[in-house]
mmCIF file of C-alpha atoms in Angstrom:
data_model
loop_
_atom_site.group_PDB
_atom_site.id
_atom_site.type_symbol
_atom_site.label_atom_id
_atom_site.label_comp_id
_atom_site.label_asym_id
_atom_site.label_seq_id
_atom_site.Cartn_x
_atom_site.Cartn_y
_atom_site.Cartn_z
ATOM 1 C CA UNK A 23 -62.846 -10.996 67.115
ATOM 2 C CA UNK A 24 -60.142 -11.706 69.721
ATOM 3 C CA UNK A 25 -58.660 -15.035 70.682
ATOM 4 C CA UNK A 26 -60.928 -15.496 73.705
ATOM 5 C CA UNK A 27 -64.065 -15.486 71.634
ATOM 6 C CA UNK A 28 -62.729 -17.531 68.689
ATOM 7 C CA UNK A 29 -64.949 -20.588 67.884
ATOM 8 C CA UNK A 30 -63.450 -23.921 68.772
ATOM 9 C CA UNK A 31 -62.973 -26.474 66.006
ATOM 10 C CA UNK A 32 -63.269 -30.012 67.180
ATOM 11 C CA UNK A 33 -61.787 -33.196 65.736
ATOM 12 C CA UNK A 34 -65.290 -34.175 64.719
ATOM 13 C CA UNK A 35 -65.525 -31.129 62.510
ATOM 14 C CA UNK A 36 -62.295 -32.083 60.730
ATOM 15 C CA UNK A 37 -63.548 -35.597 60.116
ATOM 16 C CA UNK A 38 -66.863 -34.321 58.805
ATOM 17 C CA UNK A 39 -65.086 -32.016 56.336
ATOM 18 C CA UNK A 40 -62.950 -34.826 55.046
ATOM 19 C CA UNK A 41 -65.874 -37.085 54.482
ATOM 20 C CA UNK A 42 -67.897 -34.641 52.393
ATOM 21 C CA UNK A 43 -68.481 -35.736 48.786
ATOM 22 C CA UNK A 44 -66.293 -34.038 46.060
ATOM 23 C CA UNK A 45 -68.137 -31.326 44.127
ATOM 24 C CA UNK A 46 -69.307 -32.260 40.635
ATOM 25 C CA UNK A 47 -69.334 -29.778 37.801
ATOM 26 C CA UNK A 48 -72.634 -28.447 36.693
ATOM 27 C CA UNK A 49 -74.059 -28.747 33.278
ATOM 28 C CA UNK A 50 -72.377 -25.534 32.072
ATOM 29 C CA UNK A 51 -69.025 -26.726 33.357
ATOM 30 C CA UNK A 52 -69.371 -30.136 31.718
ATOM 31 C CA UNK A 53 -70.337 -28.440 28.494
ATOM 32 C CA UNK A 54 -67.172 -26.275 28.559
ATOM 33 C CA UNK A 55 -64.962 -29.241 29.296
ATOM 34 C CA UNK A 56 -66.483 -31.190 26.447
ATOM 35 C CA UNK A 57 -65.988 -28.255 24.094
ATOM 36 C CA UNK A 58 -62.372 -27.893 25.223
ATOM 37 C CA UNK A 59 -61.745 -31.572 24.561
ATOM 38 C CA UNK A 60 -63.375 -31.378 21.177
ATOM 39 C CA UNK A 61 -61.477 -28.192 20.403
ATOM 40 C CA UNK A 62 -58.226 -29.878 21.374
ATOM 41 C CA UNK A 63 -58.961 -32.780 19.042
ATOM 42 C CA UNK A 64 -59.970 -30.430 16.268
ATOM 43 C CA UNK A 65 -56.812 -28.416 16.882
ATOM 44 C CA UNK A 66 -54.647 -31.508 16.749
ATOM 45 C CA UNK A 67 -56.252 -32.630 13.489
ATOM 46 C CA UNK A 68 -55.977 -29.115 12.157
ATOM 47 C CA UNK A 69 -52.267 -28.990 12.920
ATOM 48 C CA UNK A 70 -51.759 -32.266 11.095
ATOM 49 C CA UNK A 71 -53.657 -30.961 8.097
ATOM 50 C CA UNK A 72 -51.924 -27.574 8.391
ATOM 51 C CA UNK A 73 -48.588 -28.901 7.257
ATOM 52 C CA UNK A 74 -49.945 -29.762 3.814
ATOM 53 C CA UNK A 75 -52.495 -26.978 3.282
ATOM 54 C CA UNK A 76 -52.185 -23.828 1.235
ATOM 55 C CA UNK A 77 -52.430 -20.332 2.645
ATOM 56 C CA UNK A 78 -56.175 -19.854 1.962
ATOM 57 C CA UNK A 79 -57.075 -23.119 3.733
ATOM 58 C CA UNK A 80 -54.912 -22.148 6.683
ATOM 59 C CA UNK A 81 -56.798 -18.865 7.028
ATOM 60 C CA UNK A 82 -60.164 -20.675 7.052
ATOM 61 C CA UNK A 83 -59.016 -23.134 9.735
ATOM 62 C CA UNK A 84 -57.761 -20.258 11.882
ATOM 63 C CA UNK A 85 -61.105 -18.393 11.609
ATOM 64 C CA UNK A 86 -63.203 -21.481 12.438
ATOM 65 C CA UNK A 87 -61.043 -22.318 15.437
ATOM 66 C CA UNK A 88 -61.478 -18.799 16.790
ATOM 67 C CA UNK A 89 -65.286 -19.025 16.420
ATOM 68 C CA UNK A 90 -65.416 -22.318 18.354
ATOM 69 C CA UNK A 91 -63.299 -20.926 21.167
ATOM 70 C CA UNK A 92 -65.395 -17.748 21.357
ATOM 71 C CA UNK A 93 -68.617 -19.773 21.522
ATOM 72 C CA UNK A 94 -67.172 -21.872 24.343
ATOM 73 C CA UNK A 95 -66.232 -18.792 26.305
ATOM 74 C CA UNK A 96 -62.519 -19.649 25.997
ATOM 75 C CA UNK A 97 -61.345 -16.280 24.783
ATOM 76 C CA UNK A 98 -57.908 -16.550 26.473
ATOM 77 C CA UNK A 99 -57.150 -19.565 24.236
ATOM 78 C CA UNK A 100 -57.664 -17.574 21.040
ATOM 79 C CA UNK A 101 -54.267 -15.913 21.089
ATOM 80 C CA UNK A 102 -52.577 -19.104 22.227
ATOM 81 C CA UNK A 103 -54.175 -20.959 19.337
ATOM 82 C CA UNK A 104 -52.982 -18.313 16.889
ATOM 83 C CA UNK A 105 -49.408 -18.680 18.107
ATOM 84 C CA UNK A 106 -49.650 -22.465 17.988
ATOM 85 C CA UNK A 107 -51.150 -22.633 14.504
ATOM 86 C CA UNK A 108 -49.195 -19.689 13.057
ATOM 87 C CA UNK A 109 -45.952 -19.372 15.013
ATOM 88 C CA UNK A 110 -44.079 -16.098 14.673
ATOM 89 C CA UNK A 111 -41.206 -16.056 12.191
ATOM 90 C CA UNK A 112 -37.794 -16.825 13.653
ATOM 91 C CA UNK A 113 -35.681 -13.798 14.599
ATOM 92 C CA UNK A 114 -33.162 -12.646 11.961
ATOM 93 C CA UNK A 115 -29.636 -13.935 12.429
ATOM 94 C CA UNK A 116 -27.271 -11.521 14.187
ATOM 95 C CA UNK A 117 -24.963 -9.500 11.929
ATOM 96 C CA UNK A 118 -21.457 -10.903 11.575
ATOM 97 C CA UNK A 119 -18.946 -9.525 14.005
ATOM 98 C CA UNK A 120 -16.720 -6.862 12.419
ATOM 99 C CA UNK A 121 -13.247 -8.037 11.563
ATOM 100 C CA UNK A 122 -10.493 -5.645 12.526
ATOM 101 C CA UNK A 123 -7.400 -6.026 10.399
ATOM 102 C CA UNK A 124 -3.870 -5.056 11.284
ATOM 103 C CA UNK A 125 -1.807 -2.999 8.910
ATOM 104 C CA UNK A 126 1.211 -4.942 7.772
ATOM 105 C CA UNK A 127 3.657 -4.701 4.880
ATOM 106 C CA UNK A 128 1.596 -5.075 1.710
ATOM 107 C CA UNK A 129 -1.631 -5.531 3.726
ATOM 108 C CA UNK A 130 -3.755 -2.493 4.679
ATOM 109 C CA UNK A 131 -5.831 -2.317 7.842
ATOM 110 C CA UNK A 132 -8.823 -3.997 6.257
ATOM 111 C CA UNK A 133 -6.772 -7.133 5.621
ATOM 112 C CA UNK A 134 -6.885 -6.994 1.803
ATOM 113 C CA UNK A 135 -3.622 -7.957 0.124
ATOM 114 C CA UNK A 136 -2.390 -5.322 -2.267
ATOM 115 C CA UNK A 137 -0.613 -7.355 -4.872
ATOM 116 C CA UNK A 138 -3.717 -9.150 -6.105
ATOM 117 C CA UNK A 139 -5.368 -5.948 -7.249
ATOM 118 C CA UNK A 140 -2.795 -4.657 -9.691
ATOM 119 C CA UNK A 141 -3.045 -5.391 -13.431
ATOM 120 C CA UNK A 142 -0.088 -6.441 -15.471
ATOM 121 C CA UNK A 143 1.869 -3.676 -17.150
ATOM 122 C CA UNK A 144 0.290 -4.188 -20.559
ATOM 123 C CA UNK A 145 -3.160 -3.698 -19.057
ATOM 124 C CA UNK A 146 -2.359 -0.505 -17.127
ATOM 125 C CA UNK A 147 -4.255 2.336 -18.821
ATOM 126 C CA UNK A 148 -2.223 5.380 -19.762
ATOM 127 C CA UNK A 149 -4.968 7.865 -18.920
ATOM 128 C CA UNK A 150 -3.677 10.960 -17.260
ATOM 129 C CA UNK A 151 -6.349 11.385 -14.608
ATOM 130 C CA UNK A 152 -8.485 8.711 -13.007
ATOM 131 C CA UNK A 153 -12.179 9.011 -12.257
ATOM 132 C CA UNK A 154 -11.779 8.054 -8.621
ATOM 133 C CA UNK A 155 -9.212 10.821 -8.132
ATOM 134 C CA UNK A 156 -11.673 13.351 -9.558
ATOM 135 C CA UNK A 157 -14.439 12.096 -7.282
ATOM 136 C CA UNK A 158 -12.165 12.285 -4.260
ATOM 137 C CA UNK A 159 -11.198 15.901 -4.977
ATOM 138 C CA UNK A 160 -14.642 17.235 -5.932
ATOM 139 C CA UNK A 161 -16.892 18.117 -2.994
ATOM 140 C CA UNK A 162 -20.027 18.063 -5.152
ATOM 141 C CA UNK A 163 -19.514 14.425 -6.182
ATOM 142 C CA UNK A 164 -20.541 12.118 -3.306
ATOM 143 C CA UNK A 165 -21.192 9.143 -5.583
ATOM 144 C CA UNK A 166 -18.997 6.192 -4.653
ATOM 145 C CA UNK A 167 -17.036 4.400 -7.402
ATOM 146 C CA UNK A 168 -18.782 1.390 -8.913
ATOM 147 C CA UNK A 169 -18.331 -1.976 -7.278
ATOM 148 C CA UNK A 170 -15.941 -4.376 -9.046
ATOM 149 C CA UNK A 171 -17.378 -7.471 -10.724
ATOM 150 C CA UNK A 172 -17.777 -10.576 -8.550
ATOM 151 C CA UNK A 173 -14.532 -12.360 -7.895
ATOM 152 C CA UNK A 174 -12.356 -9.295 -8.633
ATOM 153 C CA UNK A 175 -10.560 -7.706 -5.711
ATOM 154 C CA UNK A 176 -11.151 -3.930 -5.461
ATOM 155 C CA UNK A 177 -8.097 -1.823 -6.234
ATOM 156 C CA UNK A 178 -6.336 -0.674 -3.090
ATOM 157 C CA UNK A 179 -5.721 3.033 -2.728
ATOM 158 C CA UNK A 180 -2.692 3.081 -0.423
ATOM 159 C CA UNK A 181 0.069 0.944 1.018
ATOM 160 C CA UNK A 182 0.953 0.489 4.669
ATOM 161 C CA UNK A 183 4.716 1.018 4.225
ATOM 162 C CA UNK A 184 5.055 3.288 1.166
ATOM 163 C CA UNK A 185 2.473 5.836 2.217
ATOM 164 C CA UNK A 186 0.569 8.385 0.077
ATOM 165 C CA UNK A 187 2.699 11.044 1.787
ATOM 166 C CA UNK A 188 5.657 9.718 -0.197
ATOM 167 C CA UNK A 189 3.876 10.413 -3.492
ATOM 168 C CA UNK A 190 2.785 13.861 -2.305
ATOM 169 C CA UNK A 191 6.323 14.737 -1.217
ATOM 170 C CA UNK A 192 7.821 13.353 -4.444
ATOM 171 C CA UNK A 193 5.436 15.464 -6.528
ATOM 172 C CA UNK A 194 6.392 18.630 -4.631
ATOM 173 C CA UNK A 195 10.082 17.756 -4.933
ATOM 174 C CA UNK A 196 9.836 17.261 -8.697
ATOM 175 C CA UNK A 197 8.070 20.602 -9.102
ATOM 176 C CA UNK A 198 10.634 22.374 -6.895
ATOM 177 C CA UNK A 199 13.450 20.925 -9.049
ATOM 178 C CA UNK A 200 11.954 22.348 -12.251
ATOM 179 C CA UNK A 201 13.108 25.740 -13.534
ATOM 180 C CA UNK A 202 10.917 27.241 -16.286
ATOM 181 C CA UNK A 203 12.593 29.125 -19.118
ATOM 182 C CA UNK A 204 12.444 32.906 -18.551
ATOM 183 C CA UNK A 205 10.959 33.672 -21.987
ATOM 184 C CA UNK A 206 9.062 30.448 -22.567
ATOM 185 C CA UNK A 207 10.491 27.420 -24.312
ATOM 186 C CA UNK A 208 11.990 24.401 -22.614
ATOM 187 C CA UNK A 209 12.738 24.546 -18.910
ATOM 188 C CA UNK A 210 15.289 22.504 -16.973
ATOM 189 C CA UNK A 211 15.096 19.935 -14.197
ATOM 190 C CA UNK A 212 17.695 19.342 -11.526
ATOM 191 C CA UNK A 213 16.386 16.055 -10.161
ATOM 192 C CA UNK A 214 19.529 13.965 -10.059
ATOM 193 C CA UNK A 215 19.521 10.325 -9.028
ATOM 194 C CA UNK A 216 21.993 10.965 -6.214
ATOM 195 C CA UNK A 217 19.853 13.806 -4.875
ATOM 196 C CA UNK A 218 16.746 11.595 -4.895
ATOM 197 C CA UNK A 219 18.673 8.856 -3.096
ATOM 198 C CA UNK A 220 19.821 11.328 -0.463
ATOM 199 C CA UNK A 221 16.285 12.618 0.098
ATOM 200 C CA UNK A 222 14.444 9.313 0.248
ATOM 201 C CA UNK A 223 17.225 6.840 1.018
ATOM 202 C CA UNK A 224 18.455 8.762 4.026
ATOM 203 C CA UNK A 225 15.332 10.511 5.345
ATOM 204 C CA UNK A 226 12.763 7.969 4.053
ATOM 205 C CA UNK A 227 10.076 10.623 3.672
ATOM 206 C CA UNK A 228 6.571 9.186 3.482
ATOM 207 C CA UNK A 229 7.723 5.672 4.362
ATOM 208 C CA UNK A 230 6.792 3.633 7.421
ATOM 209 C CA UNK A 231 9.939 2.897 9.361
ATOM 210 C CA UNK A 232 10.531 -0.243 11.410
ATOM 211 C CA UNK A 233 12.641 0.634 14.429
ATOM 212 C CA UNK A 234 14.827 3.642 15.160
ATOM 213 C CA UNK A 235 17.967 2.471 13.375
ATOM 214 C CA UNK A 236 18.146 4.306 10.002
ATOM 215 C CA UNK A 237 20.279 1.629 8.347
ATOM 216 C CA UNK A 238 17.935 -1.129 9.519
ATOM 217 C CA UNK A 239 14.894 0.864 8.399
ATOM 218 C CA UNK A 240 16.352 1.378 4.911
ATOM 219 C CA UNK A 241 17.178 -2.320 4.630
ATOM 220 C CA UNK A 242 13.649 -3.259 5.683
ATOM 221 C CA UNK A 243 12.009 -0.894 3.179
ATOM 222 C CA UNK A 244 14.246 -2.129 0.347
ATOM 223 C CA UNK A 245 13.444 -5.768 1.128
ATOM 224 C CA UNK A 246 9.755 -4.904 1.199
ATOM 225 C CA UNK A 247 9.468 -2.698 -1.897
ATOM 226 C CA UNK A 248 12.288 -3.635 -4.256
ATOM 227 C CA UNK A 249 10.957 -6.817 -5.809
ATOM 228 C CA UNK A 250 9.019 -7.262 -9.068
ATOM 229 C CA UNK A 251 5.632 -7.992 -7.488
ATOM 230 C CA UNK A 252 5.603 -5.118 -5.021
ATOM 231 C CA UNK A 253 7.045 -2.618 -7.486
ATOM 232 C CA UNK A 254 4.169 -3.357 -9.849
ATOM 233 C CA UNK A 255 1.640 -3.200 -7.026
ATOM 234 C CA UNK A 256 2.907 0.154 -5.769
ATOM 235 C CA UNK A 257 2.965 1.541 -9.298
ATOM 236 C CA UNK A 258 -0.615 0.427 -9.857
ATOM 237 C CA UNK A 259 -1.686 2.296 -6.725
ATOM 238 C CA UNK A 260 0.276 5.516 -7.098
ATOM 239 C CA UNK A 261 1.123 6.195 -10.774
ATOM 240 C CA UNK A 262 -1.972 8.232 -11.632
ATOM 241 C CA UNK A 263 -1.870 9.937 -8.250
ATOM 242 C CA UNK A 264 1.699 11.120 -8.893
ATOM 243 C CA UNK A 265 0.693 12.641 -12.233
ATOM 244 C CA UNK A 266 -2.207 14.494 -10.604
ATOM 245 C CA UNK A 267 -0.209 15.562 -7.525
ATOM 246 C CA UNK A 268 2.446 17.119 -9.761
ATOM 247 C CA UNK A 269 -0.240 19.299 -11.387
ATOM 248 C CA UNK A 270 -1.621 20.368 -8.016
ATOM 249 C CA UNK A 271 1.844 21.159 -6.673
ATOM 250 C CA UNK A 272 2.576 23.239 -9.782
ATOM 251 C CA UNK A 273 -0.725 25.100 -10.250
ATOM 252 C CA UNK A 274 -1.823 25.383 -6.593
ATOM 253 C CA UNK A 275 1.339 25.153 -4.463
ATOM 254 C CA UNK A 276 1.265 25.317 -0.691
ATOM 255 C CA UNK A 277 3.889 28.041 -0.921
ATOM 256 C CA UNK A 278 5.799 29.833 -3.623
ATOM 257 C CA UNK A 279 4.753 30.997 -7.064
ATOM 258 C CA UNK A 280 2.407 28.863 -9.118
ATOM 259 C CA UNK A 281 3.274 27.796 -12.623
ATOM 260 C CA UNK A 282 0.978 28.601 -15.506
ATOM 261 C CA UNK A 283 -0.507 25.834 -17.613
ATOM 262 C CA UNK A 284 2.046 26.220 -20.397
ATOM 263 C CA UNK A 285 4.857 25.821 -17.872
ATOM 264 C CA UNK A 286 3.118 22.780 -16.374
ATOM 265 C CA UNK A 287 2.928 21.186 -19.815
ATOM 266 C CA UNK A 288 6.645 21.851 -20.287
ATOM 267 C CA UNK A 289 7.371 20.382 -16.841
ATOM 268 C CA UNK A 290 5.552 17.194 -17.779
ATOM 269 C CA UNK A 291 7.361 16.956 -21.118
ATOM 270 C CA UNK A 292 10.772 17.610 -19.588
ATOM 271 C CA UNK A 293 10.289 15.001 -16.885
ATOM 272 C CA UNK A 294 8.968 12.562 -19.478
ATOM 273 C CA UNK A 295 12.358 12.738 -21.188
ATOM 274 C CA UNK A 296 14.123 12.374 -17.831
ATOM 275 C CA UNK A 297 12.133 9.264 -16.914
ATOM 276 C CA UNK A 298 12.645 7.776 -20.381
ATOM 277 C CA UNK A 299 16.417 8.112 -19.958
ATOM 278 C CA UNK A 300 16.257 6.682 -16.443
ATOM 279 C CA UNK A 301 14.305 3.687 -17.760
ATOM 280 C CA UNK A 302 16.939 3.207 -20.450
ATOM 281 C CA UNK A 303 19.725 3.322 -17.890
ATOM 282 C CA UNK A 304 18.052 0.737 -15.664
ATOM 283 C CA UNK A 305 17.348 -1.500 -18.635
ATOM 284 C CA UNK A 306 20.938 -1.214 -19.845
ATOM 285 C CA UNK A 307 22.327 -2.166 -16.439
ATOM 286 C CA UNK A 308 19.990 -5.142 -16.130
ATOM 287 C CA UNK A 309 20.994 -6.340 -19.607
ATOM 288 C CA UNK A 310 24.720 -6.531 -18.798
ATOM 289 C CA UNK A 311 25.783 -10.155 -18.285
ATOM 290 C CA UNK A 312 29.219 -9.157 -16.925
ATOM 291 C CA UNK A 313 28.129 -6.342 -14.608
ATOM 292 C CA UNK A 314 29.798 -7.796 -11.524
ATOM 293 C CA UNK A 315 33.058 -8.431 -13.392
ATOM 294 C CA UNK A 316 33.218 -4.857 -14.681
ATOM 295 C CA UNK A 317 32.512 -3.432 -11.255
ATOM 296 C CA UNK A 318 35.160 -5.713 -9.752
ATOM 297 C CA UNK A 319 37.710 -4.162 -12.152
ATOM 298 C CA UNK A 320 36.664 -0.709 -10.930
ATOM 299 C CA UNK A 321 37.079 -1.788 -7.296
ATOM 300 C CA UNK A 322 40.569 -3.192 -7.968
ATOM 301 C CA UNK A 323 41.631 0.015 -9.703
ATOM 302 C CA UNK A 324 40.287 2.043 -6.774
ATOM 303 C CA UNK A 325 42.169 -0.065 -4.243
ATOM 304 C CA UNK A 326 45.422 0.238 -6.216
ATOM 305 C CA UNK A 327 45.024 3.991 -6.429
ATOM 306 C CA UNK A 328 44.414 4.306 -2.698
ATOM 307 C CA UNK A 329 47.446 2.122 -1.925
ATOM 308 C CA UNK A 330 49.765 4.163 -4.144
ATOM 309 C CA UNK A 331 48.481 7.430 -2.700
ATOM 310 C CA UNK A 332 49.266 6.198 0.794
ATOM 311 C CA UNK A 333 52.805 5.166 -0.307
ATOM 312 C CA UNK A 334 53.401 8.588 -1.806
ATOM 313 C CA UNK A 335 52.240 10.311 1.385
ATOM 314 C CA UNK A 336 54.583 8.209 3.557
ATOM 315 C CA UNK A 337 57.588 8.848 1.292
ATOM 316 C CA UNK A 338 56.904 12.590 1.218
ATOM 317 C CA UNK A 339 56.917 12.519 5.028
ATOM 318 C CA UNK A 340 60.240 10.604 4.971
ATOM 319 C CA UNK A 341 61.706 13.151 2.550
ATOM 320 C CA UNK A 342 60.745 16.067 4.790
ATOM 321 C CA UNK A 343 62.255 14.307 7.771
ATOM 322 C CA UNK A 344 65.513 13.577 5.894
ATOM 323 C CA UNK A 345 65.788 17.224 4.845
ATOM 324 C CA UNK A 346 65.265 18.388 8.419
ATOM 325 C CA UNK A 347 68.090 16.072 9.543
ATOM 326 C CA UNK A 348 70.157 17.107 6.527
ATOM 327 C CA UNK A 349 70.570 13.432 5.636
ATOM 328 C CA UNK A 350 72.018 14.034 2.182
ATOM 329 C CA UNK A 351 72.629 10.313 1.586
ATOM 330 C CA UNK A 352 68.957 9.340 2.045
ATOM 331 C CA UNK A 353 67.375 12.211 0.149
ATOM 332 C CA UNK A 354 68.099 11.040 -3.442
ATOM 333 C CA UNK A 355 66.700 7.544 -2.849
ATOM 334 C CA UNK A 356 63.504 8.909 -1.319
ATOM 335 C CA UNK A 357 63.031 11.337 -4.205
ATOM 336 C CA UNK A 358 63.446 8.503 -6.711
ATOM 337 C CA UNK A 359 60.828 6.415 -4.940
ATOM 338 C CA UNK A 360 58.394 9.311 -4.928
ATOM 339 C CA UNK A 361 58.895 9.874 -8.661
ATOM 340 C CA UNK A 362 58.275 6.201 -9.365
ATOM 341 C CA UNK A 363 55.185 6.143 -7.182
ATOM 342 C CA UNK A 364 53.828 9.257 -8.868
ATOM 343 C CA UNK A 365 54.123 7.588 -12.266
ATOM 344 C CA UNK A 366 52.373 4.460 -11.020
ATOM 345 C CA UNK A 367 49.733 6.599 -9.337
ATOM 346 C CA UNK A 368 48.960 8.464 -12.553
ATOM 347 C CA UNK A 369 48.681 5.156 -14.409
ATOM 348 C CA UNK A 370 46.390 3.777 -11.716
ATOM 349 C CA UNK A 371 44.143 6.830 -11.968
ATOM 350 C CA UNK A 372 43.966 6.345 -15.711
ATOM 351 C CA UNK A 373 43.134 2.662 -15.261
ATOM 352 C CA UNK A 374 40.410 3.572 -12.786
ATOM 353 C CA UNK A 375 38.975 6.094 -15.244
ATOM 354 C CA UNK A 376 39.141 3.559 -18.072
ATOM 355 C CA UNK A 377 37.289 0.919 -16.041
ATOM 356 C CA UNK A 378 34.512 3.375 -15.211
ATOM 357 C CA UNK A 379 34.268 4.602 -18.790
ATOM 358 C CA UNK A 380 34.033 1.025 -20.037
ATOM 359 C CA UNK A 381 31.152 0.313 -17.683
ATOM 360 C CA UNK A 382 29.298 3.498 -18.621
ATOM 361 C CA UNK A 383 29.793 2.829 -22.313
ATOM 362 C CA UNK A 384 28.469 -0.709 -21.937
ATOM 363 C CA UNK A 385 25.363 0.594 -20.147
ATOM 364 C CA UNK A 386 24.690 3.155 -22.836
ATOM 365 C CA UNK A 387 25.101 0.540 -25.553
ATOM 366 C CA UNK A 388 22.423 -1.620 -23.932
ATOM 367 C CA UNK A 389 19.799 1.092 -23.401
ATOM 368 C CA UNK A 390 18.803 4.648 -24.238
ATOM 369 C CA UNK A 391 20.235 6.955 -21.569
ATOM 370 C CA UNK A 392 21.567 9.903 -23.549
ATOM 371 C CA UNK A 393 20.839 12.615 -21.009
ATOM 372 C CA UNK A 394 21.953 10.682 -17.899
ATOM 373 C CA UNK A 395 25.450 11.824 -16.884
ATOM 374 C CA UNK A 396 28.293 9.355 -16.366
ATOM 375 C CA UNK A 397 28.377 9.746 -12.580
ATOM 376 C CA UNK A 398 24.655 8.930 -12.328
ATOM 377 C CA UNK A 399 25.048 5.857 -14.525
ATOM 378 C CA UNK A 400 27.963 4.655 -12.434
ATOM 379 C CA UNK A 401 26.032 5.333 -9.241
ATOM 380 C CA UNK A 402 23.080 3.277 -10.502
ATOM 381 C CA UNK A 403 25.305 0.415 -11.621
ATOM 382 C CA UNK A 404 27.090 0.244 -8.255
ATOM 383 C CA UNK A 405 23.746 0.380 -6.425
ATOM 384 C CA UNK A 406 22.324 -2.473 -8.505
ATOM 385 C CA UNK A 407 25.460 -4.546 -7.965
ATOM 386 C CA UNK A 408 25.094 -4.177 -4.203
ATOM 387 C CA UNK A 409 21.478 -5.301 -4.434
ATOM 388 C CA UNK A 410 22.603 -8.365 -6.380
ATOM 389 C CA UNK A 411 24.672 -9.392 -3.362
ATOM 390 C CA UNK A 412 21.626 -9.166 -1.073
ATOM 391 C CA UNK A 413 18.737 -10.630 -3.090
ATOM 392 C CA UNK A 414 18.447 -13.260 -5.788
ATOM 393 C CA UNK A 415 15.806 -11.410 -7.854
ATOM 394 C CA UNK A 416 17.609 -8.050 -7.935
ATOM 395 C CA UNK A 417 18.016 -8.006 -11.723
ATOM 396 C CA UNK A 418 14.361 -8.994 -12.205
ATOM 397 C CA UNK A 419 13.399 -6.075 -9.965
ATOM 398 C CA UNK A 420 15.609 -3.725 -12.011
ATOM 399 C CA UNK A 421 13.968 -4.903 -15.246
ATOM 400 C CA UNK A 422 10.520 -4.361 -13.721
ATOM 401 C CA UNK A 423 11.545 -0.902 -12.501
ATOM 402 C CA UNK A 424 12.784 -0.036 -16.006
ATOM 403 C CA UNK A 425 9.449 -1.026 -17.564
ATOM 404 C CA UNK A 426 7.436 0.906 -14.965
ATOM 405 C CA UNK A 427 9.557 4.060 -15.266
ATOM 406 C CA UNK A 428 9.183 3.872 -19.063
ATOM 407 C CA UNK A 429 5.408 3.710 -18.612
ATOM 408 C CA UNK A 430 5.586 6.687 -16.240
ATOM 409 C CA UNK A 431 7.462 8.613 -18.928
ATOM 410 C CA UNK A 432 4.597 7.930 -21.340
ATOM 411 C CA UNK A 433 2.060 9.112 -18.760
ATOM 412 C CA UNK A 434 3.986 12.355 -18.237
ATOM 413 C CA UNK A 435 4.305 12.837 -21.984
ATOM 414 C CA UNK A 436 0.560 12.433 -22.379
ATOM 415 C CA UNK A 437 -0.109 14.758 -19.454
ATOM 416 C CA UNK A 438 2.064 17.422 -21.078
ATOM 417 C CA UNK A 439 -0.068 17.363 -24.216
ATOM 418 C CA UNK A 440 -3.435 17.048 -22.420
ATOM 419 C CA UNK A 441 -5.788 20.022 -22.235
ATOM 420 C CA UNK A 442 -7.734 18.840 -19.199
ATOM 421 C CA UNK A 443 -6.258 19.486 -15.761
ATOM 422 C CA UNK A 444 -7.041 17.528 -12.605
ATOM 423 C CA UNK A 445 -10.278 18.115 -10.736
ATOM 424 C CA UNK A 446 -10.012 20.984 -8.251
ATOM 425 C CA UNK A 447 -7.084 22.668 -10.086
ATOM 426 C CA UNK A 448 -7.732 25.670 -12.294
#
C-alpha cells in the first residue's frame, strides 16, 4: 500500500483509543499471579527456614518448590529458584603469585638463607656417601628425598658464591696431585698449601666474582666465606659431595688413566693424614696468644736483612769505582766497610732464620702438624696474621676451619676403609 492510499487517522481516533478501558486479566491469568504470589511467600518462608534446616529437609523443600512452579506453568523459575535456594559454591581462591628470588651471597635464588640449614659440627654425620647424592646420580631413582619435619628448613644443596664447580674442580685437583706407588703400598700427594692458594686464591675457580678487579674479587670472597658461620654452612653443603667427587674423579676421570679401587682407598687414607696435619697447623696457629708479636720479630729481621744487603751492594759499587780510578787511599776503607757489613748481614740472616724457626716450633707445640713443612706453616701463620688485621673474628674463623678440616680428615679416613663406592661409579 502506497502513501496515497494510506488510511487517514483522525484526532477523534486517538481520543477514542486513549479512552478505552484497560484490559483485565482472565481467570487463568489471575490464577497464575496468585500462584506466583503464594510461591514467593512460600519461597521467602522457605529461605528463612533453610538457614536452620539439615540437608534432608533442604532437599524436600527444593522438590516441593519445583512441583508448585511446574503446576503453575512457571518452568523458567525452576532454575532460578534452585540457584536462589542452593547457590553455587564460591570459586576457589587464586593460587599465590610465584615469588622470584635473587641469588645473593649466602642466599640462593629461591630466597632461602643457607646458614640456617646446617647442623653444628657435633651433629654432622660422618657417613661417606649421602642418600640424596645417590638419588641424584642414579637415573632409575626418580623418588624425591623426604620432606623435612615442620619448622625445619630444608638443607640447601649449593651456594651462590662458592659454587659446586669449586668442589668438582677441587676433587679433580686432589686426584691429579696424587701419585700411586708403582708396586702398591702408600702413594704420595703433592697438594701443598701454597699451590692451593695459587690455584684458588689467584684464579678463584668455581667462585662467583664481584667485578673485574682480581684483588677486589678475592677480598670480597674472603669477607663472604671466611667467617665461622659461613665456613660451617659451606662445609655442611659440600663435605659429602667432595668425598664422592674425589671417587668419581679417580675411578671415572674425564681424561687420563683411572685409579683402581685399592689406589682410591690409599688416596683417601693419604689425604686423611694430610688434612689431619693441616687441621693441627690451623689449630696451633689459632692457639698462639703472641702470634702477632712473633711475626713482628720476623718482619723486623727481614727489614734489617734487606737494609744491610742494600748497603753491601752500594759499597761494592763504590769499591769498583775506586779501583777503576786507582784511588788507593779510598780502597782500604771501602773494603773494611764491606767486611763489617757482611758480618752484620750474616748475623741478620741468622736472626731472621731464628725468628721463623721459633714461630714454627711454637705452632708445632700447639697442634699436631708433623708432616707440614716449615715453609707451609710459616705461610699459614703469615696469612692468618694478615686476616687478623682485616677482621675481628679471624681467629674464631681459623678455629672453626681447624675443626672442619679435622672432620674432613675423618671422612676421608672412613672413605678409605669403606667397601661401598658412590652411586654410578664402578
